[in-house]
Amino acid sequence: MSSRISIARPQASSYSIDPHGLSNSRPSSGYRAANPDDPLEKIRAVGKQVEDNIEIYSQPLKPHLPAIGRFLIVVTFLEDALRIVTQWSDQLWYLQQHRHFPWGLSHLFLFINVVVMLAGSFGVVSKRYTEYSVAGLLGVVVIQGFGYGLIFDMNFFLRNLSVIGGLFMVFSDSMISRKSVFAGLPTLSETDRRKYFLLTGRVLLIFLFLGFVLQGKWTFVRIFVSIIGLAACVMVAVGFKAKWSAAFLVVVLSIFNVFANNWWSVHSAHPQRDFLKYDFFQTLSIVGGLILLVNMGPGGLSVDEKKKTF
């Protein structure tokens, strides 16, 4: 036994405490060789730890994130379809008296909206004919803007840009398992198309928060939340720590939505109830798009992906 140990033990003259050179003191561009006393490196280490914890504790929920995200994205369309059906006469009166729709055309306008929203929502949730479902829901967003005369309303415009961003995230998610989507784009590979859709979806998603910043009275809390939120929005748009910043926005928007758009606390006869309800479900849809971003990641056209390359 002792002879084997003596044979296996290296000679003192040739012994190296770091045979692989891992403790090389030469300057390195890699993260391992960074100065641990550098404040930026400490922040980076904390950020990495936060990302790891998010990844660990979100594992039980991660298989369900795509379904949750898809459902939340279409919930505003489902609520809108239900409101049109339950307020059919009021909707007709508004279109005919204020928007000057002829009798019959107003009926057709509402009917098409309800059918497309229900069919498109079902297609998105069930992952069947996703591209046609997304196209139909995009069409609803556009024609409602013109039909109800809200296309030049800044709040409506920014919110619907974010809803469109959520629909782009749905489309990007569906492209993972599809071999071809748009025959009209023969020069782009499926991977390239998905990159561009993810980039567009990321950028559009943040417009809801921009609308929040531009509206309302300025207080210290509002300024603080706006600064932090805008930083997270920029990180989402450029794809830097995109999963972490998207998760942060999910939390912030969810809390904001419950306290600011609490339509359930308003009397059913109060006209403000419908506006709060509309804003509440639209915000849920945008949260759904951010959840899909947390699940899929920012895609190839992002800082996070470029860091992996370089």
Tab-separated table of C-alpha atoms in Angstrom:
chain	number	residue	atom	x	y	z
A	1	MET	CA	0.000	0.000	0.000
A	2	SER	CA	2.760	2.422	0.933
A	3	SER	CA	4.747	1.623	-2.219
A	4	ARG	CA	1.738	2.528	-4.435
A	5	ILE	CA	1.308	5.850	-2.705
A	6	SER	CA	4.949	6.727	-3.115
A	7	ILE	CA	4.857	5.849	-6.802
A	8	ALA	CA	1.735	7.957	-7.452
A	9	ARG	CA	3.072	11.024	-5.587
A	10	PRO	CA	4.854	13.445	-7.966
A	11	GLN	CA	8.336	14.751	-7.186
A	12	ALA	CA	8.517	18.123	-5.420
A	13	SER	CA	10.544	19.655	-8.221
A	14	SER	CA	7.908	18.859	-10.876
A	15	TYR	CA	4.785	19.416	-8.777
A	16	SER	CA	2.464	22.211	-9.904
A	17	ILE	CA	-0.526	23.385	-7.878
A	18	ASP	CA	-2.146	24.503	-11.118
A	19	PRO	CA	-1.209	21.968	-13.816
A	20	HIS	CA	-3.866	23.278	-16.249
A	21	GLY	CA	-2.981	26.936	-15.920
A	22	LEU	CA	-6.350	27.958	-14.550
A	23	SER	CA	-4.823	30.475	-12.171
A	24	ASN	CA	-2.827	32.211	-14.869
A	25	SER	CA	-2.468	35.865	-13.858
A	26	ARG	CA	-2.258	37.154	-17.428
A	27	PRO	CA	-5.042	39.586	-18.430
A	28	SER	CA	-7.904	37.766	-20.083
A	29	SER	CA	-11.009	38.863	-21.900
A	30	GLY	CA	-12.996	36.091	-20.240
A	31	TYR	CA	-15.244	36.528	-17.255
A	32	ARG	CA	-13.291	34.055	-15.088
A	33	ALA	CA	-10.133	36.168	-15.117
A	34	ALA	CA	-11.939	39.394	-14.198
A	35	ASN	CA	-10.943	41.220	-11.054
A	36	PRO	CA	-13.316	40.053	-8.299
A	37	ASP	CA	-12.821	43.345	-6.430
A	38	ASP	CA	-14.112	45.401	-9.365
A	39	PRO	CA	-17.570	46.868	-8.506
A	40	LEU	CA	-18.826	46.110	-12.028
A	41	GLU	CA	-17.746	42.509	-11.647
A	42	LYS	CA	-19.571	42.278	-8.340
A	43	ILE	CA	-22.741	43.582	-9.979
A	44	ARG	CA	-22.266	41.106	-12.815
A	45	ALA	CA	-21.811	38.265	-10.349
A	46	VAL	CA	-24.983	39.252	-8.472
A	47	GLY	CA	-26.878	39.458	-11.751
A	48	LYS	CA	-25.652	36.002	-12.714
A	49	GLN	CA	-26.748	34.645	-9.346
A	50	VAL	CA	-30.193	36.201	-9.744
A	51	GLU	CA	-30.529	34.666	-13.215
A	52	ASP	CA	-29.511	31.263	-11.878
A	53	ASN	CA	-32.045	31.499	-9.044
A	54	ILE	CA	-34.806	32.519	-11.473
A	55	GLU	CA	-33.878	29.562	-13.680
A	56	ILE	CA	-33.912	27.143	-10.740
A	57	TYR	CA	-37.128	28.263	-9.058
A	58	SER	CA	-39.037	28.678	-12.326
A	59	GLN	CA	-38.367	25.104	-13.456
A	60	PRO	CA	-41.684	23.678	-12.122
A	61	LEU	CA	-43.606	26.421	-13.940
A	62	LYS	CA	-41.516	26.509	-17.112
A	63	PRO	CA	-43.366	23.718	-19.020
A	64	HIS	CA	-46.599	25.678	-18.574
A	65	LEU	CA	-45.259	29.114	-19.539
A	66	PRO	CA	-46.109	28.857	-23.287
A	67	ALA	CA	-49.727	27.924	-22.561
A	68	ILE	CA	-50.063	30.640	-19.913
A	69	GLY	CA	-48.512	33.237	-22.198
A	70	ARG	CA	-50.707	32.332	-25.164
A	71	PHE	CA	-53.886	32.421	-23.085
A	72	LEU	CA	-53.054	35.785	-21.528
A	73	ILE	CA	-52.269	37.286	-24.934
A	74	VAL	CA	-55.736	36.458	-26.310
A	75	VAL	CA	-57.668	37.224	-23.116
A	76	THR	CA	-58.238	40.829	-24.220
A	77	PHE	CA	-59.831	39.584	-27.455
A	78	LEU	CA	-62.054	37.155	-25.562
A	79	GLU	CA	-63.168	39.909	-23.190
A	80	ASP	CA	-63.802	42.258	-26.105
A	81	ALA	CA	-65.898	39.661	-27.924
A	82	LEU	CA	-67.932	39.050	-24.759
A	83	ARG	CA	-68.467	42.786	-24.267
A	84	ILE	CA	-69.713	43.245	-27.842
A	85	VAL	CA	-72.184	40.376	-27.461
A	86	THR	CA	-73.504	41.527	-24.065
A	87	GLN	CA	-73.656	45.194	-25.144
A	88	TRP	CA	-74.792	44.611	-28.702
A	89	SER	CA	-77.408	47.379	-28.842
A	90	ASP	CA	-75.094	49.910	-27.202
A	91	GLN	CA	-72.331	49.074	-29.652
A	92	LEU	CA	-74.696	49.476	-32.609
A	93	TRP	CA	-75.931	52.810	-31.275
A	94	TYR	CA	-72.394	54.138	-30.908
A	95	LEU	CA	-71.304	53.035	-34.384
A	96	GLN	CA	-74.431	54.413	-36.053
A	97	GLN	CA	-74.753	57.675	-34.110
A	98	HIS	CA	-71.132	58.642	-33.498
A	99	ARG	CA	-69.236	56.826	-36.239
A	100	HIS	CA	-72.015	57.182	-38.844
A	101	PHE	CA	-72.045	53.519	-39.855
A	102	PRO	CA	-75.045	52.668	-42.056
A	103	TRP	CA	-77.584	50.189	-40.687
A	104	GLY	CA	-76.406	46.711	-41.625
A	105	LEU	CA	-72.762	47.651	-41.998
A	106	SER	CA	-72.565	48.267	-38.257
A	107	HIS	CA	-74.076	44.799	-37.649
A	108	LEU	CA	-71.609	43.209	-40.067
A	109	PHE	CA	-68.676	45.065	-38.496
A	110	LEU	CA	-69.498	43.776	-35.009
A	111	PHE	CA	-70.280	40.257	-36.214
A	112	ILE	CA	-66.966	39.930	-38.075
A	113	ASN	CA	-65.077	41.235	-35.046
A	114	VAL	CA	-66.689	38.711	-32.706
A	115	VAL	CA	-66.170	35.739	-35.033
A	116	VAL	CA	-62.537	36.580	-35.858
A	117	MET	CA	-61.643	37.256	-32.214
A	118	LEU	CA	-63.175	33.989	-31.003
A	119	ALA	CA	-61.732	31.898	-33.847
A	120	GLY	CA	-58.313	33.583	-33.654
A	121	SER	CA	-58.130	33.179	-29.877
A	122	PHE	CA	-58.990	29.495	-30.153
A	123	GLY	CA	-56.334	29.035	-32.835
A	124	VAL	CA	-53.646	30.736	-30.749
A	125	VAL	CA	-54.416	28.756	-27.583
A	126	SER	CA	-54.757	25.423	-29.387
A	127	LYS	CA	-51.696	26.091	-31.632
A	128	ARG	CA	-53.750	25.309	-34.728
A	129	TYR	CA	-53.368	27.519	-37.806
A	130	THR	CA	-51.424	29.939	-35.668
A	131	GLU	CA	-50.290	32.170	-38.538
A	132	TYR	CA	-53.866	32.677	-39.754
A	133	SER	CA	-55.104	33.235	-36.207
A	134	VAL	CA	-52.433	35.853	-35.542
A	135	ALA	CA	-53.172	37.556	-38.877
A	136	GLY	CA	-56.884	37.664	-38.043
A	137	LEU	CA	-56.299	39.158	-34.597
A	138	LEU	CA	-53.895	41.722	-36.073
A	139	GLY	CA	-56.627	42.677	-38.522
A	140	VAL	CA	-59.070	43.141	-35.635
A	141	VAL	CA	-56.661	45.507	-33.866
A	142	VAL	CA	-56.361	47.644	-37.010
A	143	ILE	CA	-60.032	47.782	-38.055
A	144	GLN	CA	-61.179	48.495	-34.499
A	145	GLY	CA	-58.789	51.423	-34.330
A	146	PHE	CA	-60.337	52.937	-37.432
A	147	GLY	CA	-63.889	51.734	-36.757
A	148	TYR	CA	-64.103	53.240	-33.271
A	149	GLY	CA	-62.058	56.299	-34.190
A	150	LEU	CA	-59.297	55.578	-31.713
A	151	ILE	CA	-56.386	55.263	-34.114
A	152	PHE	CA	-55.088	58.744	-33.204
A	153	ASP	CA	-55.528	58.280	-29.462
A	154	MET	CA	-51.986	57.999	-28.067
A	155	ASN	CA	-52.874	55.674	-25.186
A	156	PHE	CA	-54.842	53.355	-27.491
A	157	PHE	CA	-52.062	53.444	-30.083
A	158	LEU	CA	-49.251	52.550	-27.652
A	159	ARG	CA	-51.258	49.830	-25.939
A	160	ASN	CA	-52.192	48.187	-29.212
A	161	LEU	CA	-48.608	48.304	-30.418
A	162	SER	CA	-47.759	46.234	-27.341
A	163	VAL	CA	-50.639	43.840	-28.057
A	164	ILE	CA	-49.275	43.456	-31.596
A	165	GLY	CA	-45.880	42.724	-30.059
A	166	GLY	CA	-47.472	39.941	-28.018
A	167	LEU	CA	-49.003	38.480	-31.184
A	168	PHE	CA	-45.579	38.566	-32.834
A	169	MET	CA	-44.220	36.618	-29.864
A	170	VAL	CA	-46.937	33.998	-30.414
A	171	PHE	CA	-45.980	33.764	-34.061
A	172	SER	CA	-42.285	33.406	-33.180
A	173	ASP	CA	-43.132	30.659	-30.701
A	174	SER	CA	-45.086	28.763	-33.354
A	175	MET	CA	-42.162	28.935	-35.789
A	176	ILE	CA	-40.068	26.602	-33.622
A	177	SER	CA	-41.873	23.513	-34.852
A	178	ARG	CA	-42.757	24.740	-38.343
A	179	LYS	CA	-40.669	24.188	-41.444
A	180	SER	CA	-42.185	26.954	-43.544
A	181	VAL	CA	-44.486	29.848	-42.857
A	182	PHE	CA	-44.329	32.610	-45.450
A	183	ALA	CA	-43.705	31.489	-48.988
A	184	GLY	CA	-43.316	35.148	-49.913
A	185	LEU	CA	-39.968	35.342	-48.126
A	186	PRO	CA	-37.853	32.822	-50.051
A	187	THR	CA	-34.531	34.516	-49.292
A	188	LEU	CA	-34.821	34.143	-45.516
A	189	SER	CA	-34.318	30.916	-43.636
A	190	GLU	CA	-36.784	29.917	-40.939
A	191	THR	CA	-34.216	30.792	-38.279
A	192	ASP	CA	-33.713	34.277	-39.731
A	193	ARG	CA	-37.445	34.931	-39.902
A	194	ARG	CA	-37.856	33.934	-36.282
A	195	LYS	CA	-35.035	36.281	-35.275
A	196	TYR	CA	-36.742	39.240	-36.928
A	197	PHE	CA	-40.169	38.402	-35.508
A	198	LEU	CA	-38.684	38.072	-32.022
A	199	LEU	CA	-36.875	41.395	-32.385
A	200	THR	CA	-40.062	43.129	-33.578
A	201	GLY	CA	-42.096	41.554	-30.789
A	202	ARG	CA	-39.567	42.596	-28.131
A	203	VAL	CA	-39.521	46.202	-29.286
A	204	LEU	CA	-43.310	46.501	-29.578
A	205	LEU	CA	-43.954	44.960	-26.166
A	206	ILE	CA	-42.358	47.864	-24.311
A	207	PHE	CA	-44.698	50.538	-25.709
A	208	LEU	CA	-47.289	49.886	-22.998
A	209	PHE	CA	-44.830	50.970	-20.340
A	210	LEU	CA	-43.963	54.066	-22.372
A	211	GLY	CA	-47.651	54.943	-22.319
A	212	PHE	CA	-47.649	54.529	-18.555
A	213	VAL	CA	-44.695	56.896	-18.253
A	214	LEU	CA	-46.313	59.583	-20.408
A	215	GLN	CA	-49.647	59.605	-18.575
A	216	GLY	CA	-50.693	60.420	-15.040
A	217	LYS	CA	-49.457	62.718	-12.310
A	218	TRP	CA	-45.787	62.689	-11.433
A	219	THR	CA	-44.917	61.553	-7.913
A	220	PHE	CA	-41.678	60.338	-6.381
A	221	VAL	CA	-42.848	56.715	-6.567
A	222	ARG	CA	-43.960	57.148	-10.176
A	223	ILE	CA	-40.610	58.683	-11.145
A	224	PHE	CA	-38.697	55.886	-9.419
A	225	VAL	CA	-40.784	53.115	-11.018
A	226	SER	CA	-40.581	54.857	-14.409
A	227	ILE	CA	-36.778	55.030	-14.325
A	228	ILE	CA	-36.391	51.390	-13.309
A	229	GLY	CA	-39.076	50.286	-15.762
A	230	LEU	CA	-37.573	52.219	-18.655
A	231	ALA	CA	-34.197	50.625	-17.956
A	232	ALA	CA	-35.853	47.185	-18.071
A	233	CYS	CA	-37.660	48.151	-21.300
A	234	VAL	CA	-34.387	49.137	-22.957
A	235	MET	CA	-32.847	45.844	-21.817
A	236	VAL	CA	-35.784	43.948	-23.350
A	237	ALA	CA	-35.574	45.880	-26.618
A	238	VAL	CA	-31.834	45.314	-27.130
A	239	GLY	CA	-31.956	41.788	-25.695
A	240	PHE	CA	-29.591	42.364	-22.777
A	241	LYS	CA	-30.439	40.147	-19.801
A	242	ALA	CA	-33.753	39.868	-21.611
A	243	LYS	CA	-35.223	37.032	-19.551
A	244	TRP	CA	-34.453	38.774	-16.262
A	245	SER	CA	-35.771	42.170	-17.405
A	246	ALA	CA	-38.898	40.608	-18.951
A	247	ALA	CA	-39.593	38.752	-15.699
A	248	PHE	CA	-39.169	42.031	-13.808
A	249	LEU	CA	-41.670	43.760	-16.122
A	250	VAL	CA	-44.124	40.887	-15.656
A	251	VAL	CA	-44.058	41.485	-11.901
A	252	VAL	CA	-44.245	45.287	-12.165
A	253	LEU	CA	-47.062	45.310	-14.734
A	254	SER	CA	-49.041	42.682	-12.819
A	255	ILE	CA	-48.886	44.703	-9.599
A	256	PHE	CA	-49.663	47.935	-11.452
A	257	ASN	CA	-52.575	46.287	-13.253
A	258	VAL	CA	-54.241	45.088	-10.063
A	259	PHE	CA	-54.011	48.445	-8.297
A	260	ALA	CA	-54.512	50.859	-11.220
A	261	ASN	CA	-57.105	48.973	-13.290
A	262	ASN	CA	-59.240	47.530	-10.486
A	263	TRP	CA	-62.467	47.575	-12.502
A	264	TRP	CA	-64.153	45.158	-10.067
A	265	SER	CA	-64.235	47.910	-7.427
A	266	VAL	CA	-66.244	50.260	-9.673
A	267	HIS	CA	-70.036	50.111	-9.808
A	268	SER	CA	-71.371	48.228	-12.832
A	269	ALA	CA	-73.358	51.277	-13.986
A	270	HIS	CA	-70.338	53.595	-13.890
A	271	PRO	CA	-68.933	54.365	-17.386
A	272	GLN	CA	-65.349	54.205	-16.064
A	273	ARG	CA	-65.773	50.482	-15.362
A	274	ASP	CA	-65.585	49.487	-19.044
A	275	PHE	CA	-62.453	51.581	-19.634
A	276	LEU	CA	-60.681	50.082	-16.618
A	277	LYS	CA	-61.766	46.595	-17.664
A	278	TYR	CA	-60.442	47.161	-21.185
A	279	ASP	CA	-57.083	48.416	-19.873
A	280	PHE	CA	-56.879	45.542	-17.383
A	281	PHE	CA	-57.250	42.794	-19.979
A	282	GLN	CA	-54.990	44.533	-22.476
A	283	THR	CA	-52.269	44.701	-19.852
A	284	LEU	CA	-52.766	40.989	-19.185
A	285	SER	CA	-52.201	40.323	-22.888
A	286	ILE	CA	-48.933	42.256	-22.828
A	287	VAL	CA	-47.872	40.342	-19.700
A	288	GLY	CA	-48.550	37.175	-21.704
A	289	GLY	CA	-46.171	38.355	-24.421
A	290	LEU	CA	-43.477	39.012	-21.824
A	291	ILE	CA	-44.021	35.532	-20.380
A	292	LEU	CA	-43.401	34.053	-23.826
A	293	LEU	CA	-40.218	36.141	-24.008
A	294	VAL	CA	-39.090	34.723	-20.652
A	295	ASN	CA	-39.727	31.223	-22.004
A	296	MET	CA	-38.155	31.614	-25.474
A	297	GLY	CA	-35.376	34.078	-24.817
A	298	PRO	CA	-34.585	37.138	-26.944
A	299	GLY	CA	-33.495	35.304	-30.085
A	300	GLY	CA	-30.475	35.744	-32.334
A	301	LEU	CA	-30.686	39.515	-32.814
A	302	SER	CA	-29.870	40.385	-29.223
A	303	VAL	CA	-26.970	41.320	-26.998
A	304	ASP	CA	-27.393	38.111	-24.999
A	305	GLU	CA	-26.970	35.983	-28.103
A	306	LYS	CA	-24.002	37.986	-29.381
A	307	LYS	CA	-22.256	37.548	-26.013
A	308	LYS	CA	-22.463	33.791	-26.486
A	309	THR	CA	-20.749	34.148	-29.865
A	310	PHE	CA	-17.957	36.419	-28.746
